[in-house]
Amino acid sequence: MGGRYKTRRYAKARNHLSLAFIQEGKKARVIDIFGGRGMVRRLMEMGLSPGSEVIVVRNSLGPMIIEVRGVRLALGRGLASRILVEPVG
């Protein structure tokens, strides 16, 4: 998958951003996941894959809570910042 430099360039060029910046109650579509094979595989097993839509349930201090495919997941900020999304709606 991508890397740090590619993420910043891609996000600026396509108006995509990190999942960590999506506000509560908003929807977003996963574009890419940046990390090692194990992390990417783990997230994909939980339903987070490119093309899937997520709803941000909580995005305040501490881990954020998202809903993907009817399941709520808690993600740490570091992990959420490695998920590139585009806002939906």
Short mmCIF file of C-alpha atoms in Angstrom, two decimals:
data_model
loop_
_atom_site.label_atom_id
_atom_site.label_comp_id
_atom_site.label_asym_id
_atom_site.label_seq_id
_atom_site.Cartn_x
_atom_site.Cartn_y
_atom_site.Cartn_z
CA MET A 1 0.00 0.00 0.00
CA GLY A 2 1.12 3.63 0.36
CA GLY A 3 3.66 5.47 2.40
CA ARG A 4 3.88 8.67 4.36
CA TYR A 5 4.98 10.92 1.47
CA LYS A 6 2.43 9.45 -0.90
CA THR A 7 -0.36 9.93 1.66
CA ARG A 8 0.23 13.66 2.00
CA ARG A 9 0.54 14.18 -1.74
CA TYR A 10 -2.50 12.07 -2.50
CA ALA A 11 -4.61 13.76 0.18
CA LYS A 12 -3.81 17.23 -1.14
CA ALA A 13 -4.37 16.27 -4.76
CA ARG A 14 -7.70 14.53 -4.23
CA ASN A 15 -9.12 16.45 -1.23
CA HIS A 16 -9.02 13.28 0.88
CA LEU A 17 -8.16 13.31 4.56
CA SER A 18 -7.43 11.13 7.53
CA LEU A 19 -10.33 9.39 9.28
CA ALA A 20 -9.17 11.09 12.50
CA PHE A 21 -10.38 14.45 11.12
CA ILE A 22 -13.96 13.42 10.28
CA GLN A 23 -16.55 14.97 12.61
CA GLU A 24 -19.06 13.01 14.69
CA GLY A 25 -22.17 11.95 12.79
CA LYS A 26 -20.50 12.28 9.37
CA LYS A 27 -20.01 9.53 6.80
CA ALA A 28 -16.84 8.80 4.88
CA ARG A 29 -15.64 6.24 2.33
CA VAL A 30 -12.33 4.45 2.90
CA ILE A 31 -9.84 5.17 0.11
CA ASP A 32 -6.68 3.52 1.42
CA ILE A 33 -5.02 2.21 4.57
CA PHE A 34 -1.37 3.02 5.21
CA GLY A 35 0.55 0.62 7.40
CA GLY A 36 2.18 -2.75 7.61
CA ARG A 37 0.66 -5.94 6.23
CA GLY A 38 -0.51 -7.12 9.64
CA MET A 39 -2.28 -3.88 10.48
CA VAL A 40 -3.93 -3.62 7.06
CA ARG A 41 -5.05 -7.26 7.22
CA ARG A 42 -6.46 -6.81 10.72
CA LEU A 43 -8.47 -3.74 9.70
CA MET A 44 -9.77 -5.49 6.59
CA GLU A 45 -10.89 -8.46 8.69
CA MET A 46 -12.89 -6.00 10.83
CA GLY A 47 -14.65 -4.67 7.73
CA LEU A 48 -12.49 -1.62 7.00
CA SER A 49 -11.44 -1.97 3.39
CA PRO A 50 -11.16 0.46 0.47
CA GLY A 51 -14.66 1.34 -0.69
CA SER A 52 -16.41 0.64 2.61
CA GLU A 53 -18.43 3.45 4.20
CA VAL A 54 -17.99 4.40 7.84
CA ILE A 55 -19.97 6.62 10.19
CA VAL A 56 -18.08 8.44 12.93
CA VAL A 57 -20.02 7.85 16.14
CA ARG A 58 -17.59 9.56 18.52
CA ASN A 59 -14.53 11.66 17.82
CA SER A 60 -13.48 13.39 21.00
CA LEU A 61 -10.59 12.78 23.37
CA GLY A 62 -9.33 9.24 23.45
CA PRO A 63 -10.16 6.55 20.93
CA MET A 64 -12.71 7.32 18.25
CA ILE A 65 -15.72 5.09 17.68
CA ILE A 66 -16.85 4.32 14.16
CA GLU A 67 -19.56 2.17 12.67
CA VAL A 68 -18.75 0.06 9.64
CA ARG A 69 -21.14 -2.51 8.14
CA GLY A 70 -23.38 -2.32 11.21
CA VAL A 71 -20.56 -2.95 13.71
CA ARG A 72 -19.06 -0.37 16.05
CA LEU A 73 -15.29 -0.29 16.41
CA ALA A 74 -12.99 1.73 18.68
CA LEU A 75 -9.83 2.97 16.98
CA GLY A 76 -6.89 4.76 18.54
CA ARG A 77 -5.94 8.12 17.03
CA GLY A 78 -2.70 6.79 15.56
CA LEU A 79 -4.53 4.02 13.76
CA ALA A 80 -7.34 6.32 12.58
CA SER A 81 -4.78 8.75 11.16
CA ARG A 82 -3.47 6.00 8.84
CA ILE A 83 -6.87 5.49 7.19
CA LEU A 84 -7.39 7.78 4.19
CA VAL A 85 -11.04 8.65 3.52
CA GLU A 86 -13.24 10.94 1.47
CA PRO A 87 -16.31 12.57 3.02
CA VAL A 88 -19.67 11.28 1.75
CA GLY A 89 -22.76 13.46 1.42
#
